Amino acid sequence: MNIIRIEQYDLCVPFLRPFQTSYGQTTAKEASIYVLHDESGAIGLGELDALAHPDYIEEYLATARETVAQYFIPRLLHHDWQHPSDIEQLFADVQGNWMAKSALETAAWDCYARSQQQPLYSLLGGVKRPIPVGISLGIEADSSRLLARVDEAVSNGYTRVKVKIKPGYDYQPLKAIRTAYPTLTLMADANSAYQGTNDWQVFEQLDTLQLAMIEQPFGVRDFVGHAQLQQALKTPICLDESIRSVEDIQTAAALNSCQAINLKIPRVGGLTAALAILKAANDADMLVWLGGMYELGVGRACNLHFSARSELTFPGDLSASNRYFQSDVVTPTAKLSHGNLTIPGKAGIGVSFEPKEWQTNYRVFS
């Protein structure tokens, strides 16, 4: 295949309501959509999901856009490749920059699948099925507001709820939810907000709530601290920001740092890397589930196709489009039915891109 033209659409889509984590508050989804054009006429869509600030990981949106333009588009344009798994090696000499790599690598997978007139899930080794999904809830001003969000989520059909926590907002809100919903699949996500043994008592309290898991309590590289905490708790520890590669899985497994992995395709560099990490984690007997980055419809569709893999049974952080947005930039949109989302059935990721009124910038590379 030979990509002869790449379009970049920069977008800013407002959230229905602000989303609060330990990093701060977010009111809109800023992203870039890349449209690849192959010489045969096939197109491919990819989404750049780096956040606006370097707080989740080191990479952030402004620099990721420039890295795509300066380093990855010149490598991909007019370069003959046989299979989208070749793209990982094409970008390998650039260190890190996983989300920038993923934006074009996932677009190449979509382009290839469309050229083959196959849905992406079939090329990834998945089988079309309803995809059970969970919901991620941000930090609220008080427990009553949080419980109202949980009530809404459960009434909408979500069967797994994740709650963002930080020091001072952890045990009490989760205790309130557990009291109201004794059997709900419930988990906490700290986004590295805690400081090792200084916060040990909080996690001993959380360990009494029968949580499905506690996600990323400590710093991104603190495999040892997570191992010590996992040894002390019955509740599984899940790593998110810490996992960028197969080597990270091997480190976590060797130290017994966790029992579960939140796998995010953009964070690891794309679908080829995600498949390798999925295999390594399964070989290490770790539960793997698919996380989200508040994606627009392009990234959400890609996630749904990857979720067709049989290993991914725990509900992921995918959610319906109307969980975050009044309307999306693709058709069809992801809609919730009985706690599940449906994988788009057409070739590639199965959606059409419509930038609408949210476009803030446009570039063409040829």
Short mmCIF file of C-alpha atoms in Angstrom, two decimals:
data_model
loop_
_atom_site.label_atom_id
_atom_site.label_comp_id
_atom_site.label_asym_id
_atom_site.label_seq_id
_atom_site.Cartn_x
_atom_site.Cartn_y
_atom_site.Cartn_z
CA MET A 1 0.00 0.00 0.00
CA ASN A 2 1.08 3.56 -0.64
CA ILE A 3 -0.33 6.58 1.22
CA ILE A 4 -0.35 9.58 -1.13
CA ARG A 5 -2.24 12.15 0.97
CA ILE A 6 -2.90 12.76 4.67
CA GLU A 7 -5.43 15.22 6.06
CA GLN A 8 -5.31 16.50 9.64
CA TYR A 9 -8.46 17.86 11.29
CA ASP A 10 -7.98 19.52 14.67
CA LEU A 11 -11.18 19.47 16.72
CA CYS A 12 -12.55 20.78 20.01
CA VAL A 13 -15.80 19.12 21.06
CA PRO A 14 -17.43 20.26 24.35
CA PHE A 15 -18.32 17.71 27.00
CA LEU A 16 -21.91 17.52 28.16
CA ARG A 17 -20.59 18.18 31.68
CA PRO A 18 -17.07 18.86 33.04
CA PHE A 19 -15.01 15.81 33.98
CA GLN A 20 -12.91 16.01 37.16
CA THR A 21 -9.92 13.80 38.00
CA SER A 22 -6.96 14.18 40.36
CA TYR A 23 -5.22 16.04 37.52
CA GLY A 24 -7.89 18.73 37.26
CA GLN A 25 -11.09 19.53 35.37
CA THR A 26 -11.68 19.02 31.62
CA THR A 27 -14.54 20.72 29.78
CA ALA A 28 -13.93 19.66 26.16
CA LYS A 29 -12.32 16.94 24.08
CA GLU A 30 -9.47 18.29 21.99
CA ALA A 31 -8.15 15.83 19.41
CA SER A 32 -6.91 15.46 15.85
CA ILE A 33 -8.34 13.12 13.26
CA TYR A 34 -6.00 11.92 10.50
CA VAL A 35 -7.43 10.76 7.18
CA LEU A 36 -5.08 8.61 5.09
CA HIS A 37 -5.64 8.32 1.34
CA ASP A 38 -4.16 5.30 -0.43
CA GLU A 39 -3.29 5.33 -4.14
CA SER A 40 -6.06 2.77 -4.72
CA GLY A 41 -8.68 5.14 -3.27
CA ALA A 42 -9.01 3.55 0.15
CA ILE A 43 -9.06 5.81 3.20
CA GLY A 44 -8.16 5.25 6.84
CA LEU A 45 -9.13 7.17 9.96
CA GLY A 46 -7.00 7.59 13.07
CA GLU A 47 -7.46 9.68 16.22
CA LEU A 48 -4.78 11.50 18.21
CA ASP A 49 -5.90 11.37 21.84
CA ALA A 50 -3.01 12.96 23.74
CA LEU A 51 -4.39 15.21 26.47
CA ALA A 52 -3.96 18.98 26.54
CA HIS A 53 -1.35 18.90 29.34
CA PRO A 54 1.51 16.48 30.22
CA ASP A 55 -0.12 15.21 33.41
CA TYR A 56 -1.50 11.80 32.42
CA ILE A 57 1.79 10.87 30.75
CA GLU A 58 4.66 12.97 29.36
CA GLU A 59 3.13 13.29 25.90
CA TYR A 60 0.58 16.04 25.30
CA LEU A 61 -1.49 17.26 22.38
CA ALA A 62 0.46 20.24 21.04
CA THR A 63 3.78 18.41 20.89
CA ALA A 64 2.14 15.20 19.66
CA ARG A 65 0.66 17.07 16.69
CA GLU A 66 4.07 18.45 15.79
CA THR A 67 5.72 15.07 16.22
CA VAL A 68 3.21 13.52 13.83
CA ALA A 69 3.86 16.28 11.29
CA GLN A 70 7.65 16.34 11.57
CA TYR A 71 8.56 12.70 12.12
CA PHE A 72 5.78 10.25 11.30
CA ILE A 73 3.96 11.69 8.29
CA PRO A 74 7.23 12.03 6.30
CA ARG A 75 8.01 8.36 7.03
CA LEU A 76 4.54 7.15 6.02
CA LEU A 77 3.83 9.27 2.93
CA HIS A 78 4.80 7.53 -0.34
CA HIS A 79 6.28 4.57 1.52
CA ASP A 80 5.27 1.14 0.25
CA TRP A 81 4.10 -1.20 3.01
CA GLN A 82 2.43 -4.59 2.88
CA HIS A 83 0.61 -4.82 6.21
CA PRO A 84 -0.25 -2.30 8.95
CA SER A 85 1.94 -4.19 11.41
CA ASP A 86 4.86 -2.86 9.32
CA ILE A 87 4.16 0.69 10.58
CA GLU A 88 5.46 -0.01 14.07
CA GLN A 89 8.94 -0.71 12.70
CA LEU A 90 8.71 2.27 10.36
CA PHE A 91 8.36 4.54 13.41
CA ALA A 92 10.69 2.59 15.71
CA ASP A 93 13.68 4.96 15.54
CA VAL A 94 11.64 7.69 17.27
CA GLN A 95 11.65 7.08 21.03
CA GLY A 96 8.38 7.16 22.94
CA ASN A 97 5.67 9.41 21.49
CA TRP A 98 3.22 6.52 21.69
CA MET A 99 0.06 8.51 21.10
CA ALA A 100 1.49 10.27 18.06
CA LYS A 101 2.48 6.88 16.64
CA SER A 102 -0.91 5.38 17.40
CA ALA A 103 -2.81 8.10 15.52
CA LEU A 104 -1.27 7.08 12.20
CA GLU A 105 -0.75 3.38 12.98
CA THR A 106 -4.45 2.85 13.75
CA ALA A 107 -5.36 4.85 10.62
CA ALA A 108 -3.15 2.49 8.58
CA TRP A 109 -5.01 -0.52 10.04
CA ASP A 110 -8.32 1.08 9.08
CA CYS A 111 -7.08 1.87 5.58
CA TYR A 112 -5.82 -1.68 5.08
CA ALA A 113 -9.06 -3.24 6.37
CA ARG A 114 -11.15 -1.04 4.07
CA SER A 115 -8.94 -1.96 1.11
CA GLN A 116 -9.53 -5.62 1.95
CA GLN A 117 -13.28 -4.95 2.40
CA GLN A 118 -13.15 -6.50 5.86
CA PRO A 119 -14.18 -5.17 9.27
CA LEU A 120 -11.18 -4.38 11.42
CA TYR A 121 -12.11 -6.86 14.16
CA SER A 122 -11.68 -9.78 11.76
CA LEU A 123 -8.08 -8.74 11.01
CA LEU A 124 -7.38 -8.38 14.74
CA GLY A 125 -8.55 -11.91 15.54
CA GLY A 126 -11.85 -10.91 17.07
CA VAL A 127 -15.41 -12.11 16.65
CA LYS A 128 -18.34 -9.72 16.38
CA ARG A 129 -20.37 -9.77 19.58
CA PRO A 130 -22.04 -7.31 21.94
CA ILE A 131 -19.32 -5.48 23.86
CA PRO A 132 -20.04 -5.05 27.60
CA VAL A 133 -18.90 -1.61 28.73
CA GLY A 134 -18.48 0.26 31.99
CA ILE A 135 -18.51 3.90 32.90
CA SER A 136 -15.88 6.16 34.47
CA LEU A 137 -17.17 8.83 36.85
CA GLY A 138 -15.19 11.91 37.79
CA ILE A 139 -14.76 13.56 41.17
CA GLU A 140 -17.97 15.23 42.36
CA ALA A 141 -18.56 18.02 44.88
CA ASP A 142 -20.35 15.70 47.30
CA SER A 143 -21.53 12.10 47.71
CA SER A 144 -25.14 12.89 46.82
CA ARG A 145 -24.10 14.13 43.39
CA LEU A 146 -21.87 11.11 42.91
CA LEU A 147 -24.69 8.74 43.89
CA ALA A 148 -26.97 10.49 41.42
CA ARG A 149 -24.39 9.82 38.68
CA VAL A 150 -24.20 6.17 39.74
CA ASP A 151 -28.01 5.89 39.75
CA GLU A 152 -28.08 7.33 36.24
CA ALA A 153 -25.36 4.96 35.04
CA VAL A 154 -27.06 1.88 36.47
CA SER A 155 -30.44 2.91 35.07
CA ASN A 156 -28.81 3.33 31.65
CA GLY A 157 -27.54 -0.25 31.79
CA TYR A 158 -23.90 0.09 32.83
CA THR A 159 -22.90 -2.89 34.93
CA ARG A 160 -19.46 -1.67 36.04
CA VAL A 161 -18.69 1.72 37.58
CA LYS A 162 -15.25 3.25 38.04
CA VAL A 163 -14.79 6.27 40.30
CA LYS A 164 -11.87 8.69 40.17
CA ILE A 165 -10.26 9.24 43.58
CA LYS A 166 -7.60 11.45 45.16
CA PRO A 167 -6.38 12.09 48.73
CA GLY A 168 -9.35 13.29 50.74
CA TYR A 169 -11.86 11.90 48.22
CA ASP A 170 -11.59 8.13 48.33
CA TYR A 171 -13.03 5.86 51.01
CA GLN A 172 -16.15 7.83 51.92
CA PRO A 173 -17.61 8.26 48.40
CA LEU A 174 -16.87 4.65 47.52
CA LYS A 175 -18.36 3.48 50.83
CA ALA A 176 -21.53 5.42 50.01
CA ILE A 177 -21.80 3.70 46.62
CA ARG A 178 -21.13 0.25 48.09
CA THR A 179 -23.82 0.80 50.72
CA ALA A 180 -26.34 1.77 48.04
CA TYR A 181 -25.22 -0.95 45.60
CA PRO A 182 -23.87 -3.99 47.49
CA THR A 183 -23.30 -6.13 44.37
CA LEU A 184 -22.31 -3.53 41.77
CA THR A 185 -18.98 -4.13 40.06
CA LEU A 186 -17.16 -1.12 41.48
CA MET A 187 -13.57 0.07 41.17
CA ALA A 188 -11.40 3.07 42.00
CA ASP A 189 -8.93 4.95 39.79
CA ALA A 190 -6.27 7.09 41.48
CA ASN A 191 -4.30 8.26 38.43
CA SER A 192 -1.05 8.14 40.48
CA ALA A 193 -2.42 10.56 43.11
CA TYR A 194 -0.97 8.79 46.19
CA GLN A 195 2.50 8.65 47.72
CA GLY A 196 3.41 5.08 48.54
CA THR A 197 3.43 4.01 52.18
CA ASN A 198 2.38 7.51 53.32
CA ASP A 199 -1.15 6.65 52.18
CA TRP A 200 -1.24 3.01 53.27
CA GLN A 201 -4.21 3.42 55.62
CA VAL A 202 -6.48 4.64 52.80
CA PHE A 203 -5.90 1.47 50.82
CA GLU A 204 -6.49 -0.73 53.85
CA GLN A 205 -9.89 0.97 54.13
CA LEU A 206 -10.62 0.55 50.43
CA ASP A 207 -9.70 -3.12 50.77
CA THR A 208 -12.86 -3.64 52.87
CA LEU A 209 -15.24 -2.52 50.07
CA GLN A 210 -15.02 -5.57 47.79
CA LEU A 211 -13.77 -3.47 44.87
CA ALA A 212 -13.07 -5.16 41.56
CA MET A 213 -9.67 -3.41 41.54
CA ILE A 214 -7.78 -0.26 42.48
CA GLU A 215 -6.22 1.37 39.44
CA GLN A 216 -2.80 3.10 39.38
CA PRO A 217 -2.45 4.24 43.02
CA PHE A 218 1.19 5.33 42.78
CA GLY A 219 3.62 6.90 40.29
CA VAL A 220 4.09 5.76 36.73
CA ARG A 221 7.44 4.02 37.30
CA ASP A 222 6.78 2.78 40.84
CA PHE A 223 6.58 -0.94 40.12
CA VAL A 224 8.13 -1.74 43.51
CA GLY A 225 5.63 0.36 45.48
CA HIS A 226 2.74 -1.23 43.63
CA ALA A 227 4.18 -4.68 44.35
CA GLN A 228 4.38 -3.90 48.06
CA LEU A 229 0.80 -2.65 48.08
CA GLN A 230 -0.48 -5.64 46.12
CA GLN A 231 1.14 -7.98 48.64
CA ALA A 232 -0.69 -6.21 51.46
CA LEU A 233 -4.17 -6.14 49.86
CA LYS A 234 -6.78 -8.66 48.80
CA THR A 235 -8.11 -6.21 46.19
CA PRO A 236 -6.34 -6.52 42.81
CA ILE A 237 -4.09 -3.64 41.78
CA CYS A 238 -4.51 -2.53 38.17
CA LEU A 239 -1.76 -0.65 36.30
CA ASP A 240 -2.60 1.92 33.62
CA GLU A 241 -0.07 4.73 33.06
CA SER A 242 2.78 2.37 34.01
CA ILE A 243 2.23 0.09 31.03
CA ARG A 244 3.69 1.22 27.68
CA SER A 245 5.34 -1.96 26.39
CA VAL A 246 5.74 -5.72 26.68
CA GLU A 247 8.81 -5.03 28.83
CA ASP A 248 6.61 -3.18 31.34
CA ILE A 249 4.33 -6.22 31.51
CA GLN A 250 7.37 -8.40 32.18
CA THR A 251 8.58 -6.07 34.93
CA ALA A 252 5.16 -5.99 36.58
CA ALA A 253 4.89 -9.77 36.37
CA ALA A 254 8.37 -10.35 37.79
CA LEU A 255 7.66 -8.10 40.78
CA ASN A 256 3.99 -9.09 41.19
CA SER A 257 3.09 -5.41 40.93
CA CYS A 258 -0.50 -5.98 39.83
CA GLN A 259 -3.15 -8.50 38.88
CA ALA A 260 -4.80 -6.46 36.12
CA ILE A 261 -3.92 -4.13 33.24
CA ASN A 262 -5.86 -1.22 31.80
CA LEU A 263 -4.78 -1.39 28.16
CA LYS A 264 -5.19 1.83 26.19
CA ILE A 265 -4.35 1.58 22.51
CA PRO A 266 -3.08 5.18 22.16
CA ARG A 267 -0.87 4.89 25.25
CA VAL A 268 1.07 1.92 23.86
CA GLY A 269 1.57 3.13 20.27
CA GLY A 270 -1.23 1.46 18.34
CA LEU A 271 -2.89 -1.84 17.56
CA THR A 272 0.21 -3.90 16.79
CA ALA A 273 1.73 -3.07 20.18
CA ALA A 274 -1.64 -3.57 21.90
CA LEU A 275 -1.89 -7.10 20.49
CA ALA A 276 1.61 -7.94 21.77
CA ILE A 277 0.86 -6.50 25.22
CA LEU A 278 -2.44 -8.38 25.39
CA LYS A 279 -0.61 -11.65 24.71
CA ALA A 280 2.16 -10.92 27.24
CA ALA A 281 -0.35 -10.01 29.95
CA ASN A 282 -2.40 -13.13 29.31
CA ASP A 283 0.75 -15.23 29.43
CA ALA A 284 1.42 -13.65 32.83
CA ASP A 285 -2.14 -14.51 33.97
CA MET A 286 -3.15 -10.86 34.32
CA LEU A 287 -6.68 -9.65 33.69
CA VAL A 288 -6.69 -7.24 30.74
CA TRP A 289 -9.45 -4.76 29.98
CA LEU A 290 -9.64 -1.89 27.53
CA GLY A 291 -9.46 1.65 28.82
CA GLY A 292 -10.50 4.86 27.11
CA MET A 293 -9.31 8.43 26.60
CA TYR A 294 -12.74 10.08 26.26
CA GLU A 295 -12.38 9.31 22.56
CA LEU A 296 -14.40 10.81 19.77
CA GLY A 297 -16.15 8.41 17.43
CA VAL A 298 -13.05 7.44 15.45
CA GLY A 299 -11.08 6.26 18.46
CA ARG A 300 -14.18 4.75 20.05
CA ALA A 301 -14.90 2.65 16.94
CA CYS A 302 -11.29 1.42 16.89
CA ASN A 303 -11.59 0.44 20.56
CA LEU A 304 -14.80 -1.47 19.90
CA HIS A 305 -13.19 -3.51 17.13
CA PHE A 306 -10.23 -4.37 19.37
CA SER A 307 -12.67 -5.34 22.15
CA ALA A 308 -13.93 -8.17 19.93
CA ARG A 309 -10.90 -10.19 21.06
CA SER A 310 -12.05 -13.10 23.22
CA GLU A 311 -9.59 -12.25 26.02
CA LEU A 312 -11.36 -8.95 26.76
CA THR A 313 -14.32 -9.97 28.91
CA PHE A 314 -14.18 -7.36 31.70
CA PRO A 315 -16.26 -4.27 30.77
CA GLY A 316 -13.99 -1.56 29.37
CA ASP A 317 -14.06 2.22 29.70
CA LEU A 318 -15.67 2.73 26.29
CA SER A 319 -19.16 4.09 27.06
CA ALA A 320 -21.68 5.40 24.58
CA SER A 321 -21.00 8.58 22.60
CA ASN A 322 -23.78 10.41 24.42
CA ARG A 323 -22.00 9.73 27.74
CA TYR A 324 -19.67 12.61 26.87
CA PHE A 325 -20.99 14.49 23.82
CA GLN A 326 -24.20 16.05 22.56
CA SER A 327 -23.32 14.67 19.12
CA ASP A 328 -20.24 12.94 17.70
CA VAL A 329 -18.01 13.43 14.67
CA VAL A 330 -18.88 10.07 13.09
CA THR A 331 -21.84 8.10 11.87
CA PRO A 332 -23.04 5.76 13.16
CA THR A 333 -22.42 6.72 16.80
CA ALA A 334 -21.88 4.25 19.63
CA LYS A 335 -25.18 3.64 21.42
CA LEU A 336 -25.74 1.70 24.62
CA SER A 337 -28.21 -1.21 24.69
CA HIS A 338 -28.60 -3.41 27.78
CA GLY A 339 -25.11 -2.51 29.00
CA ASN A 340 -23.46 -3.28 25.65
CA LEU A 341 -22.17 -1.42 22.61
CA THR A 342 -22.33 -2.77 19.06
CA ILE A 343 -19.26 -3.04 16.84
CA PRO A 344 -19.76 -1.10 13.59
CA GLY A 345 -20.22 -3.74 10.90
CA LYS A 346 -18.87 -2.12 7.74
CA ALA A 347 -15.31 -2.41 6.38
CA GLY A 348 -12.49 -0.97 8.46
CA ILE A 349 -13.61 0.66 11.69
CA GLY A 350 -17.04 1.01 10.09
CA VAL A 351 -17.74 4.71 10.60
CA SER A 352 -17.76 7.83 8.43
CA PHE A 353 -16.05 11.01 9.65
CA GLU A 354 -17.94 14.31 9.77
CA PRO A 355 -15.88 17.17 11.29
CA LYS A 356 -18.95 19.44 11.63
CA GLU A 357 -18.67 22.77 13.42
CA TRP A 358 -15.96 21.68 15.88
CA GLN A 359 -13.04 21.94 13.44
CA THR A 360 -10.40 24.42 14.66
CA ASN A 361 -7.63 23.79 12.12
CA TYR A 362 -6.98 21.81 8.92
CA ARG A 363 -3.73 20.69 7.26
CA VAL A 364 -2.94 18.61 4.18
CA PHE A 365 0.23 16.60 3.60
CA SER A 366 0.99 15.13 0.19
#
